[in-house]
JSON list of C-alpha atoms and ligand atoms in Angstrom, two decimals:
[
{"chain": "H", "resi": 46, "resn": "UNK", "atom": "CA", "xyz": [108.24, 96.34, 124.56]},
{"chain": "H", "resi": 47, "resn": "UNK", "atom": "CA", "xyz": [106.43, 99.52, 123.70]},
{"chain": "H", "resi": 48, "resn": "UNK", "atom": "CA", "xyz": [107.97, 100.18, 120.27]},
{"chain": "H", "resi": 49, "resn": "UNK", "atom": "CA", "xyz": [106.54, 98.65, 117.13]},
{"chain": "H", "resi": 50, "resn": "UNK", "atom": "CA", "xyz": [108.98, 97.78, 114.35]},
{"chain": "H", "resi": 51, "resn": "UNK", "atom": "CA", "xyz": [108.04, 97.19, 110.72]},
{"chain": "H", "resi": 52, "resn": "UNK", "atom": "CA", "xyz": [110.63, 95.16, 108.79]},
{"chain": "H", "resi": 53, "resn": "UNK", "atom": "CA", "xyz": [110.29, 95.62, 105.02]},
{"chain": "H", "resi": 54, "resn": "UNK", "atom": "CA", "xyz": [112.33, 93.16, 102.98]},
{"chain": "H", "resi": 55, "resn": "UNK", "atom": "CA", "xyz": [113.15, 92.65, 99.33]},
{"chain": "H", "resi": 56, "resn": "UNK", "atom": "CA", "xyz": [115.41, 89.60, 99.20]},
{"chain": "H", "resi": 57, "resn": "UNK", "atom": "CA", "xyz": [115.12, 87.96, 95.77]},
{"chain": "H", "resi": 58, "resn": "UNK", "atom": "CA", "xyz": [118.27, 85.85, 96.34]},
{"chain": "H", "resi": 59, "resn": "UNK", "atom": "CA", "xyz": [116.36, 83.90, 98.98]},
{"chain": "H", "resi": 60, "resn": "UNK", "atom": "CA", "xyz": [118.38, 81.81, 101.41]},
{"chain": "H", "resi": 61, "resn": "UNK", "atom": "CA", "xyz": [121.68, 82.71, 99.67]},
{"chain": "H", "resi": 62, "resn": "UNK", "atom": "CA", "xyz": [121.07, 86.41, 100.15]},
{"chain": "H", "resi": 63, "resn": "UNK", "atom": "CA", "xyz": [123.86, 88.53, 101.62]},
{"chain": "H", "resi": 64, "resn": "UNK", "atom": "CA", "xyz": [121.32, 91.13, 102.71]},
{"chain": "H", "resi": 65, "resn": "UNK", "atom": "CA", "xyz": [119.30, 88.43, 104.52]},
{"chain": "H", "resi": 66, "resn": "UNK", "atom": "CA", "xyz": [122.31, 87.85, 106.79]},
{"chain": "H", "resi": 67, "resn": "UNK", "atom": "CA", "xyz": [121.87, 91.43, 108.01]},
{"chain": "H", "resi": 68, "resn": "UNK", "atom": "CA", "xyz": [118.10, 91.04, 108.41]},
{"chain": "H", "resi": 69, "resn": "UNK", "atom": "CA", "xyz": [118.56, 87.82, 110.38]},
{"chain": "H", "resi": 70, "resn": "UNK", "atom": "CA", "xyz": [121.11, 89.48, 112.69]},
{"chain": "H", "resi": 71, "resn": "UNK", "atom": "CA", "xyz": [118.72, 92.38, 113.29]},
{"chain": "H", "resi": 72, "resn": "UNK", "atom": "CA", "xyz": [115.77, 90.05, 113.99]},
{"chain": "H", "resi": 73, "resn": "UNK", "atom": "CA", "xyz": [117.81, 87.85, 116.34]},
{"chain": "H", "resi": 74, "resn": "UNK", "atom": "CA", "xyz": [118.96, 90.88, 118.34]},
{"chain": "H", "resi": 75, "resn": "UNK", "atom": "CA", "xyz": [115.54, 92.60, 118.33]},
{"chain": "H", "resi": 76, "resn": "UNK", "atom": "CA", "xyz": [113.50, 89.51, 119.27]},
{"chain": "H", "resi": 77, "resn": "UNK", "atom": "CA", "xyz": [111.61, 90.16, 122.50]},
{"chain": "H", "resi": 78, "resn": "UNK", "atom": "CA", "xyz": [112.61, 93.84, 122.57]},
{"chain": "H", "resi": 79, "resn": "UNK", "atom": "CA", "xyz": [109.97, 95.20, 120.18]},
{"chain": "H", "resi": 80, "resn": "UNK", "atom": "CA", "xyz": [106.72, 94.18, 118.55]},
{"chain": "H", "resi": 81, "resn": "UNK", "atom": "CA", "xyz": [107.79, 92.98, 115.08]},
{"chain": "H", "resi": 82, "resn": "UNK", "atom": "CA", "xyz": [105.77, 93.07, 111.88]},
{"chain": "H", "resi": 83, "resn": "UNK", "atom": "CA", "xyz": [107.18, 92.04, 108.52]},
{"chain": "H", "resi": 84, "resn": "UNK", "atom": "CA", "xyz": [106.32, 93.10, 104.98]},
{"chain": "H", "resi": 85, "resn": "UNK", "atom": "CA", "xyz": [107.85, 90.88, 102.31]},
{"chain": "H", "resi": 86, "resn": "UNK", "atom": "CA", "xyz": [107.81, 92.84, 99.06]},
{"chain": "H", "resi": 87, "resn": "UNK", "atom": "CA", "xyz": [108.26, 89.62, 97.07]},
{"chain": "H", "resi": 88, "resn": "UNK", "atom": "CA", "xyz": [104.93, 88.35, 98.42]},
{"chain": "H", "resi": 89, "resn": "UNK", "atom": "CA", "xyz": [103.17, 91.71, 98.31]},
{"chain": "H", "resi": 90, "resn": "UNK", "atom": "CA", "xyz": [104.50, 93.65, 95.36]},
{"chain": "H", "resi": 91, "resn": "UNK", "atom": "CA", "xyz": [103.75, 97.38, 95.79]},
{"chain": "H", "resi": 92, "resn": "UNK", "atom": "CA", "xyz": [101.73, 99.19, 93.15]},
{"chain": "H", "resi": 93, "resn": "UNK", "atom": "CA", "xyz": [103.32, 101.78, 90.88]},
{"chain": "H", "resi": 94, "resn": "UNK", "atom": "CA", "xyz": [101.87, 105.08, 89.74]},
{"chain": "H", "resi": 95, "resn": "UNK", "atom": "CA", "xyz": [99.74, 103.90, 86.82]},
{"chain": "H", "resi": 96, "resn": "UNK", "atom": "CA", "xyz": [97.43, 106.55, 85.32]},
{"chain": "H", "resi": 97, "resn": "UNK", "atom": "CA", "xyz": [94.58, 105.27, 87.55]},
{"chain": "H", "resi": 98, "resn": "UNK", "atom": "CA", "xyz": [96.60, 105.27, 90.76]},
{"chain": "H", "resi": 99, "resn": "UNK", "atom": "CA", "xyz": [98.19, 108.67, 90.11]},
{"chain": "H", "resi": 100, "resn": "UNK", "atom": "CA", "xyz": [94.79, 110.09, 89.12]},
{"chain": "H", "resi": 101, "resn": "UNK", "atom": "CA", "xyz": [93.26, 108.95, 92.42]},
{"chain": "H", "resi": 102, "resn": "UNK", "atom": "CA", "xyz": [96.25, 110.28, 94.41]},
{"chain": "H", "resi": 103, "resn": "UNK", "atom": "CA", "xyz": [96.17, 113.74, 92.83]},
{"chain": "H", "resi": 104, "resn": "UNK", "atom": "CA", "xyz": [92.38, 113.97, 93.01]},
{"chain": "H", "resi": 105, "resn": "UNK", "atom": "CA", "xyz": [92.26, 113.18, 96.73]},
{"chain": "H", "resi": 106, "resn": "UNK", "atom": "CA", "xyz": [95.61, 114.28, 98.19]},
{"chain": "H", "resi": 107, "resn": "UNK", "atom": "CA", "xyz": [96.26, 117.43, 96.12]},
{"chain": "H", "resi": 108, "resn": "UNK", "atom": "CA", "xyz": [92.78, 118.57, 95.03]},
{"chain": "H", "resi": 109, "resn": "UNK", "atom": "CA", "xyz": [90.94, 117.44, 98.17]},
{"chain": "H", "resi": 110, "resn": "UNK", "atom": "CA", "xyz": [88.15, 115.84, 96.20]},
{"chain": "H", "resi": 111, "resn": "UNK", "atom": "CA", "xyz": [86.23, 112.67, 97.04]},
{"chain": "H", "resi": 112, "resn": "UNK", "atom": "CA", "xyz": [87.15, 109.49, 95.18]},
{"chain": "H", "resi": 113, "resn": "UNK", "atom": "CA", "xyz": [84.84, 107.30, 93.17]},
{"chain": "H", "resi": 114, "resn": "UNK", "atom": "CA", "xyz": [84.75, 103.66, 94.35]},
{"chain": "H", "resi": 115, "resn": "UNK", "atom": "CA", "xyz": [86.99, 102.77, 91.38]},
{"chain": "H", "resi": 116, "resn": "UNK", "atom": "CA", "xyz": [89.52, 105.46, 92.32]},
{"chain": "H", "resi": 117, "resn": "UNK", "atom": "CA", "xyz": [89.47, 104.38, 95.98]},
{"chain": "H", "resi": 118, "resn": "UNK", "atom": "CA", "xyz": [90.15, 100.80, 94.87]},
{"chain": "H", "resi": 119, "resn": "UNK", "atom": "CA", "xyz": [93.01, 101.97, 92.66]},
{"chain": "H", "resi": 120, "resn": "UNK", "atom": "CA", "xyz": [94.87, 103.56, 95.57]},
{"chain": "H", "resi": 121, "resn": "UNK", "atom": "CA", "xyz": [93.84, 101.05, 98.26]},
{"chain": "H", "resi": 122, "resn": "UNK", "atom": "CA", "xyz": [97.15, 99.15, 98.32]},
{"chain": "H", "resi": 123, "resn": "UNK", "atom": "CA", "xyz": [99.17, 102.35, 98.69]},
{"chain": "H", "resi": 124, "resn": "UNK", "atom": "CA", "xyz": [96.84, 103.44, 101.49]},
{"chain": "H", "resi": 125, "resn": "UNK", "atom": "CA", "xyz": [97.31, 100.07, 103.25]},
{"chain": "H", "resi": 126, "resn": "UNK", "atom": "CA", "xyz": [101.09, 100.26, 103.05]},
{"chain": "H", "resi": 127, "resn": "UNK", "atom": "CA", "xyz": [101.06, 103.87, 104.25]},
{"chain": "H", "resi": 128, "resn": "UNK", "atom": "CA", "xyz": [98.85, 103.04, 107.25]},
{"chain": "H", "resi": 129, "resn": "UNK", "atom": "CA", "xyz": [101.14, 100.11, 108.09]},
{"chain": "H", "resi": 130, "resn": "UNK", "atom": "CA", "xyz": [104.21, 102.37, 108.05]},
{"chain": "H", "resi": 131, "resn": "UNK", "atom": "CA", "xyz": [102.48, 105.08, 110.11]},
{"chain": "H", "resi": 132, "resn": "UNK", "atom": "CA", "xyz": [101.59, 102.51, 112.79]},
{"chain": "H", "resi": 133, "resn": "UNK", "atom": "CA", "xyz": [105.28, 101.66, 113.32]},
{"chain": "H", "resi": 134, "resn": "UNK", "atom": "CA", "xyz": [107.73, 103.56, 115.54]},
{"chain": "H", "resi": 135, "resn": "UNK", "atom": "CA", "xyz": [110.72, 102.01, 113.80]},
{"chain": "H", "resi": 136, "resn": "UNK", "atom": "CA", "xyz": [111.01, 100.91, 110.18]},
{"chain": "H", "resi": 137, "resn": "UNK", "atom": "CA", "xyz": [113.74, 98.66, 108.80]},
{"chain": "H", "resi": 138, "resn": "UNK", "atom": "CA", "xyz": [114.12, 98.42, 105.02]},
{"chain": "H", "resi": 139, "resn": "UNK", "atom": "CA", "xyz": [116.42, 95.73, 103.64]},
{"chain": "H", "resi": 140, "resn": "UNK", "atom": "CA", "xyz": [117.45, 95.33, 100.00]},
{"chain": "H", "resi": 141, "resn": "UNK", "atom": "CA", "xyz": [120.47, 94.65, 97.77]},
{"chain": "H", "resi": 142, "resn": "UNK", "atom": "CA", "xyz": [121.82, 97.31, 95.42]},
{"chain": "H", "resi": 143, "resn": "UNK", "atom": "CA", "xyz": [120.56, 96.77, 91.87]},
{"chain": "H", "resi": 144, "resn": "UNK", "atom": "CA", "xyz": [122.07, 98.81, 89.05]},
{"chain": "H", "resi": 145, "resn": "UNK", "atom": "CA", "xyz": [123.42, 101.44, 91.44]},
{"chain": "H", "resi": 146, "resn": "UNK", "atom": "CA", "xyz": [120.08, 102.19, 93.01]},
{"chain": "H", "resi": 147, "resn": "UNK", "atom": "CA", "xyz": [117.00, 100.91, 94.82]},
{"chain": "H", "resi": 148, "resn": "UNK", "atom": "CA", "xyz": [115.50, 97.74, 93.31]},
{"chain": "H", "resi": 149, "resn": "UNK", "atom": "CA", "xyz": [112.22, 98.70, 91.59]},
{"chain": "H", "resi": 150, "resn": "UNK", "atom": "CA", "xyz": [109.89, 97.11, 94.21]},
{"chain": "H", "resi": 151, "resn": "UNK", "atom": "CA", "xyz": [111.66, 99.04, 96.98]},
{"chain": "H", "resi": 152, "resn": "UNK", "atom": "CA", "xyz": [111.29, 102.31, 95.06]},
{"chain": "H", "resi": 153, "resn": "UNK", "atom": "CA", "xyz": [107.63, 101.42, 94.48]},
{"chain": "H", "resi": 154, "resn": "UNK", "atom": "CA", "xyz": [107.23, 100.88, 98.24]},
{"chain": "H", "resi": 155, "resn": "UNK", "atom": "CA", "xyz": [108.68, 104.34, 98.92]},
{"chain": "H", "resi": 156, "resn": "UNK", "atom": "CA", "xyz": [106.35, 105.79, 96.26]},
{"chain": "H", "resi": 157, "resn": "UNK", "atom": "CA", "xyz": [103.44, 103.97, 97.95]},
{"chain": "H", "resi": 158, "resn": "UNK", "atom": "CA", "xyz": [104.08, 105.41, 101.40]},
{"chain": "H", "resi": 159, "resn": "UNK", "atom": "CA", "xyz": [105.26, 108.92, 100.51]},
{"chain": "H", "resi": 160, "resn": "UNK", "atom": "CA", "xyz": [101.72, 110.22, 100.21]},
{"chain": "H", "resi": 161, "resn": "UNK", "atom": "CA", "xyz": [101.13, 113.95, 100.68]},
{"chain": "H", "resi": 162, "resn": "UNK", "atom": "CA", "xyz": [99.05, 114.63, 103.77]},
{"chain": "H", "resi": 163, "resn": "UNK", "atom": "CA", "xyz": [100.04, 111.26, 105.26]},
{"chain": "H", "resi": 164, "resn": "UNK", "atom": "CA", "xyz": [103.81, 111.05, 105.74]},
{"chain": "H", "resi": 165, "resn": "UNK", "atom": "CA", "xyz": [104.72, 114.55, 104.55]},
{"chain": "H", "resi": 166, "resn": "UNK", "atom": "CA", "xyz": [102.90, 117.75, 103.71]},
{"chain": "H", "resi": 167, "resn": "UNK", "atom": "CA", "xyz": [103.37, 121.32, 102.60]},
{"chain": "H", "resi": 168, "resn": "UNK", "atom": "CA", "xyz": [103.28, 123.91, 105.39]},
{"chain": "H", "resi": 169, "resn": "UNK", "atom": "CA", "xyz": [103.49, 127.70, 105.38]},
{"chain": "H", "resi": 170, "resn": "UNK", "atom": "CA", "xyz": [107.25, 127.62, 104.92]},
{"chain": "H", "resi": 171, "resn": "UNK", "atom": "CA", "xyz": [107.64, 124.58, 102.71]},
{"chain": "H", "resi": 172, "resn": "UNK", "atom": "CA", "xyz": [107.77, 120.80, 102.99]},
{"chain": "H", "resi": 173, "resn": "UNK", "atom": "CA", "xyz": [107.13, 119.22, 106.38]},
{"chain": "H", "resi": 174, "resn": "UNK", "atom": "CA", "xyz": [107.89, 115.63, 107.29]},
{"chain": "H", "resi": 175, "resn": "UNK", "atom": "CA", "xyz": [105.10, 114.11, 109.38]},
{"chain": "H", "resi": 176, "resn": "UNK", "atom": "CA", "xyz": [107.01, 111.11, 110.77]},
{"chain": "H", "resi": 177, "resn": "UNK", "atom": "CA", "xyz": [108.63, 113.00, 113.63]},
{"chain": "H", "resi": 178, "resn": "UNK", "atom": "CA", "xyz": [110.08, 111.05, 116.52]},
{"chain": "H", "resi": 179, "resn": "UNK", "atom": "CA", "xyz": [110.41, 107.88, 114.47]},
{"chain": "H", "resi": 180, "resn": "UNK", "atom": "CA", "xyz": [113.46, 105.84, 113.53]},
{"chain": "H", "resi": 181, "resn": "UNK", "atom": "CA", "xyz": [114.51, 104.27, 110.23]},
{"chain": "H", "resi": 182, "resn": "UNK", "atom": "CA", "xyz": [117.18, 101.65, 109.58]},
{"chain": "H", "resi": 183, "resn": "UNK", "atom": "CA", "xyz": [118.44, 100.81, 106.10]},
{"chain": "H", "resi": 184, "resn": "UNK", "atom": "CA", "xyz": [120.08, 97.40, 105.53]},
{"chain": "H", "resi": 185, "resn": "UNK", "atom": "CA", "xyz": [121.92, 96.96, 102.26]},
{"chain": "H", "resi": 186, "resn": "UNK", "atom": "CA", "xyz": [124.53, 94.87, 100.53]},
{"chain": "H", "resi": 187, "resn": "UNK", "atom": "CA", "xyz": [126.28, 95.59, 97.26]},
{"chain": "H", "resi": 188, "resn": "UNK", "atom": "CA", "xyz": [128.79, 93.94, 94.98]},
{"chain": "H", "resi": 189, "resn": "UNK", "atom": "CA", "xyz": [131.05, 96.98, 94.88]},
{"chain": "H", "resi": 190, "resn": "UNK", "atom": "CA", "xyz": [132.40, 99.48, 97.37]},
{"chain": "H", "resi": 191, "resn": "UNK", "atom": "CA", "xyz": [131.24, 103.05, 96.84]},
{"chain": "H", "resi": 192, "resn": "UNK", "atom": "CA", "xyz": [134.04, 105.13, 98.24]},
{"chain": "H", "resi": 193, "resn": "UNK", "atom": "CA", "xyz": [136.48, 107.60, 96.73]},
{"chain": "H", "resi": 194, "resn": "UNK", "atom": "CA", "xyz": [135.99, 108.12, 93.00]},
{"chain": "H", "resi": 195, "resn": "UNK", "atom": "CA", "xyz": [132.97, 105.74, 93.00]},
{"chain": "H", "resi": 196, "resn": "UNK", "atom": "CA", "xyz": [131.08, 107.50, 95.82]},
{"chain": "H", "resi": 197, "resn": "UNK", "atom": "CA", "xyz": [128.87, 109.36, 93.34]},
{"chain": "H", "resi": 198, "resn": "UNK", "atom": "CA", "xyz": [127.66, 106.08, 91.82]},
{"chain": "H", "resi": 199, "resn": "UNK", "atom": "CA", "xyz": [125.83, 105.06, 95.02]},
{"chain": "H", "resi": 200, "resn": "UNK", "atom": "CA", "xyz": [122.11, 105.82, 94.70]},
{"chain": "H", "resi": 201, "resn": "UNK", "atom": "CA", "xyz": [120.60, 103.04, 96.83]},
{"chain": "H", "resi": 202, "resn": "UNK", "atom": "CA", "xyz": [121.32, 103.80, 100.51]},
{"chain": "H", "resi": 203, "resn": "UNK", "atom": "CA", "xyz": [121.70, 107.50, 99.71]},
{"chain": "H", "resi": 204, "resn": "UNK", "atom": "CA", "xyz": [118.24, 107.72, 98.12]},
{"chain": "H", "resi": 205, "resn": "UNK", "atom": "CA", "xyz": [116.62, 105.73, 100.94]},
{"chain": "H", "resi": 206, "resn": "UNK", "atom": "CA", "xyz": [118.15, 108.23, 103.40]},
{"chain": "H", "resi": 207, "resn": "UNK", "atom": "CA", "xyz": [116.73, 111.17, 101.43]},
{"chain": "H", "resi": 208, "resn": "UNK", "atom": "CA", "xyz": [113.27, 109.57, 101.35]},
{"chain": "H", "resi": 209, "resn": "UNK", "atom": "CA", "xyz": [113.22, 108.99, 105.12]},
{"chain": "H", "resi": 210, "resn": "UNK", "atom": "CA", "xyz": [114.60, 112.47, 105.79]},
{"chain": "H", "resi": 211, "resn": "UNK", "atom": "CA", "xyz": [111.86, 114.00, 103.63]},
{"chain": "H", "resi": 212, "resn": "UNK", "atom": "CA", "xyz": [109.21, 112.10, 105.60]},
{"chain": "H", "resi": 213, "resn": "UNK", "atom": "CA", "xyz": [110.58, 113.58, 108.82]},
{"chain": "H", "resi": 214, "resn": "UNK", "atom": "CA", "xyz": [112.27, 110.54, 110.38]},
{"chain": "H", "resi": 215, "resn": "UNK", "atom": "CA", "xyz": [114.54, 111.87, 113.10]},
{"chain": "H", "resi": 216, "resn": "UNK", "atom": "CA", "xyz": [116.93, 109.01, 113.48]},
{"chain": "H", "resi": 217, "resn": "UNK", "atom": "CA", "xyz": [118.10, 107.41, 110.25]},
{"chain": "H", "resi": 218, "resn": "UNK", "atom": "CA", "xyz": [120.95, 104.90, 110.18]},
{"chain": "H", "resi": 219, "resn": "UNK", "atom": "CA", "xyz": [122.30, 102.51, 107.57]},
{"chain": "H", "resi": 220, "resn": "UNK", "atom": "CA", "xyz": [124.24, 99.30, 107.96]},
{"chain": "H", "resi": 221, "resn": "UNK", "atom": "CA", "xyz": [125.69, 98.32, 104.62]},
{"chain": "H", "resi": 222, "resn": "UNK", "atom": "CA", "xyz": [127.90, 95.44, 103.55]},
{"chain": "H", "resi": 223, "resn": "UNK", "atom": "CA", "xyz": [129.84, 96.55, 100.47]},
{"chain": "H", "resi": 224, "resn": "UNK", "atom": "CA", "xyz": [132.23, 94.66, 98.22]},
{"chain": "H", "resi": 225, "resn": "UNK", "atom": "CA", "xyz": [130.33, 91.34, 98.28]},
{"chain": "H", "resi": 226, "resn": "UNK", "atom": "CA", "xyz": [131.57, 90.60, 94.73]},
{"chain": "H", "resi": 227, "resn": "UNK", "atom": "CA", "xyz": [134.43, 93.04, 94.11]},
{"chain": "H", "resi": 228, "resn": "UNK", "atom": "CA", "xyz": [136.15, 91.95, 97.33]},
{"chain": "H", "resi": 229, "resn": "UNK", "atom": "CA", "xyz": [134.59, 88.53, 97.74]},
{"chain": "H", "resi": 230, "resn": "UNK", "atom": "CA", "xyz": [137.46, 87.18, 99.86]},
{"chain": "H", "resi": 231, "resn": "UNK", "atom": "CA", "xyz": [136.68, 89.76, 102.54]},
{"chain": "H", "resi": 232, "resn": "UNK", "atom": "CA", "xyz": [132.88, 89.33, 102.35]},
{"chain": "H", "resi": 233, "resn": "UNK", "atom": "CA", "xyz": [132.55, 87.07, 105.44]},
{"chain": "H", "resi": 234, "resn": "UNK", "atom": "CA", "xyz": [134.53, 89.60, 107.48]},
{"chain": "H", "resi": 235, "resn": "UNK", "atom": "CA", "xyz": [132.49, 92.55, 106.19]},
{"chain": "H", "resi": 236, "resn": "UNK", "atom": "CA", "xyz": [129.22, 90.74, 106.93]},
{"chain": "H", "resi": 237, "resn": "UNK", "atom": "CA", "xyz": [130.38, 89.80, 110.44]},
{"chain": "H", "resi": 238, "resn": "UNK", "atom": "CA", "xyz": [131.30, 93.44, 111.14]},
{"chain": "H", "resi": 239, "resn": "UNK", "atom": "CA", "xyz": [127.87, 94.59, 109.90]},
{"chain": "H", "resi": 240, "resn": "UNK", "atom": "CA", "xyz": [126.17, 91.97, 112.10]},
{"chain": "H", "resi": 241, "resn": "UNK", "atom": "CA", "xyz": [128.12, 93.22, 115.15]},
{"chain": "H", "resi": 242, "resn": "UNK", "atom": "CA", "xyz": [127.15, 96.80, 114.26]},
{"chain": "H", "resi": 243, "resn": "UNK", "atom": "CA", "xyz": [123.48, 95.70, 114.23]},
{"chain": "H", "resi": 244, "resn": "UNK", "atom": "CA", "xyz": [123.75, 94.14, 117.67]},
{"chain": "H", "resi": 245, "resn": "UNK", "atom": "CA", "xyz": [125.04, 97.48, 119.01]},
{"chain": "H", "resi": 246, "resn": "UNK", "atom": "CA", "xyz": [122.35, 99.43, 117.19]},
{"chain": "H", "resi": 247, "resn": "UNK", "atom": "CA", "xyz": [119.57, 97.25, 118.61]},
{"chain": "H", "resi": 248, "resn": "UNK", "atom": "CA", "xyz": [121.00, 97.71, 122.12]},
{"chain": "H", "resi": 249, "resn": "UNK", "atom": "CA", "xyz": [120.94, 101.50, 121.60]},
{"chain": "H", "resi": 250, "resn": "UNK", "atom": "CA", "xyz": [117.54, 101.76, 119.90]},
{"chain": "H", "resi": 251, "resn": "UNK", "atom": "CA", "xyz": [115.61, 99.43, 122.17]},
{"chain": "H", "resi": 252, "resn": "UNK", "atom": "CA", "xyz": [117.29, 100.24, 125.48]},
{"chain": "O", "resi": 263, "resn": "FMN", "atom": "C1", "xyz": [120.33, 92.50, 89.02]},
{"chain": "O", "resi": 263, "resn": "FMN", "atom": "C2", "xyz": [121.52, 92.85, 89.86]},
{"chain": "O", "resi": 263, "resn": "FMN", "atom": "C3", "xyz": [122.08, 94.11, 89.76]},
{"chain": "O", "resi": 263, "resn": "FMN", "atom": "C4", "xyz": [123.16, 94.45, 90.54]},
{"chain": "O", "resi": 263, "resn": "FMN", "atom": "N1", "xyz": [123.70, 95.71, 90.44]},
{"chain": "O", "resi": 263, "resn": "FMN", "atom": "C5", "xyz": [124.73, 96.06, 91.23]},
{"chain": "O", "resi": 263, "resn": "FMN", "atom": "C6", "xyz": [125.29, 97.37, 91.17]},
{"chain": "O", "resi": 263, "resn": "FMN", "atom": "O1", "xyz": [124.84, 98.23, 90.42]},
{"chain": "O", "resi": 263, "resn": "FMN", "atom": "N2", "xyz": [126.32, 97.66, 91.98]},
{"chain": "O", "resi": 263, "resn": "FMN", "atom": "C7", "xyz": [126.84, 96.76, 92.85]},
{"chain": "O", "resi": 263, "resn": "FMN", "atom": "O2", "xyz": [127.77, 97.10, 93.58]},
{"chain": "O", "resi": 263, "resn": "FMN", "atom": "N3", "xyz": [126.34, 95.51, 92.94]},
{"chain": "O", "resi": 263, "resn": "FMN", "atom": "C8", "xyz": [125.31, 95.14, 92.14]},
{"chain": "O", "resi": 263, "resn": "FMN", "atom": "N4", "xyz": [124.78, 93.88, 92.23]},
{"chain": "O", "resi": 263, "resn": "FMN", "atom": "C9", "xyz": [125.37, 92.96, 93.21]},
{"chain": "O", "resi": 263, "resn": "FMN", "atom": "C10", "xyz": [124.55, 92.86, 94.46]},
{"chain": "O", "resi": 263, "resn": "FMN", "atom": "O3", "xyz": [124.21, 94.12, 94.97]},
{"chain": "O", "resi": 263, "resn": "FMN", "atom": "C11", "xyz": [125.30, 92.10, 95.55]},
{"chain": "O", "resi": 263, "resn": "FMN", "atom": "O4", "xyz": [125.71, 90.84, 95.09]},
{"chain": "O", "resi": 263, "resn": "FMN", "atom": "C12", "xyz": [124.43, 91.96, 96.79]},
{"chain": "O", "resi": 263, "resn": "FMN", "atom": "O5", "xyz": [125.18, 91.51, 97.88]},
{"chain": "O", "resi": 263, "resn": "FMN", "atom": "C13", "xyz": [123.28, 91.02, 96.52]},
{"chain": "O", "resi": 263, "resn": "FMN", "atom": "O6", "xyz": [122.50, 90.94, 97.65]},
{"chain": "O", "resi": 263, "resn": "FMN", "atom": "P1", "xyz": [121.56, 89.68, 97.93]},
{"chain": "O", "resi": 263, "resn": "FMN", "atom": "O7", "xyz": [122.50, 88.49, 98.06]},
{"chain": "O", "resi": 263, "resn": "FMN", "atom": "O8", "xyz": [120.86, 90.02, 99.19]},
{"chain": "O", "resi": 263, "resn": "FMN", "atom": "O9", "xyz": [120.66, 89.56, 96.75]},
{"chain": "O", "resi": 263, "resn": "FMN", "atom": "C14", "xyz": [123.71, 93.51, 91.44]},
{"chain": "O", "resi": 263, "resn": "FMN", "atom": "C15", "xyz": [123.13, 92.24, 91.54]},
{"chain": "O", "resi": 263, "resn": "FMN", "atom": "C16", "xyz": [122.05, 91.91, 90.76]},
{"chain": "O", "resi": 263, "resn": "FMN", "atom": "C17", "xyz": [121.45, 90.56, 90.88]}
]
């Protein structure tokens, strides 16, 4: 049980959530195989880049200057979330698709943890991800199916993959249940297939 796994959830549909069915399958399979920590973004809403937060970030992480106590307080929540992510070997992020992309709190979480000098940096030959050797799993459900002519409308899982790639994660996988509304009759089947996929993934990742 050497790996630590951080499970970040944004599940505003509560007990009825389709995405929660994937989270529950992951947790059931991973129980006892990894040290689990959970971050519920509904209970701890991430900060966004207000003028104060962005000012503190640029002052410290780009200009290398010391922060005033007020600036340090402004960026404290982002620092906490970043430290929490850095302490995990595996991160799981679970969210539904909202308006073709990441729900705002999930984007705010990515903005909170993608701090220069912490999870990525600029080296002699460009951007460097600092989260080498780590694994990221994206769990998602959506009302539609984003294949064929609609593939270009999908900006949720695809953006999450870009964010993790930029931070240097070496193993990035997604388990997504599409068509929850557009193909509602098949939803139970699609969810069951995704749950089976998660069981296999856990067996591979925590072998
Ligand atoms: C505010 C809102 C926006 C949504 N936008 C989209 C969308 O752009 N594309 C899509 O395929 N489904 C969309 N859906 C449908 C959900 O992604 C889908 O029902 C999903 O399974 C919900 O997951 P949950 O039950 O975990 O909340 C939206 C749902 C809500 C509530």
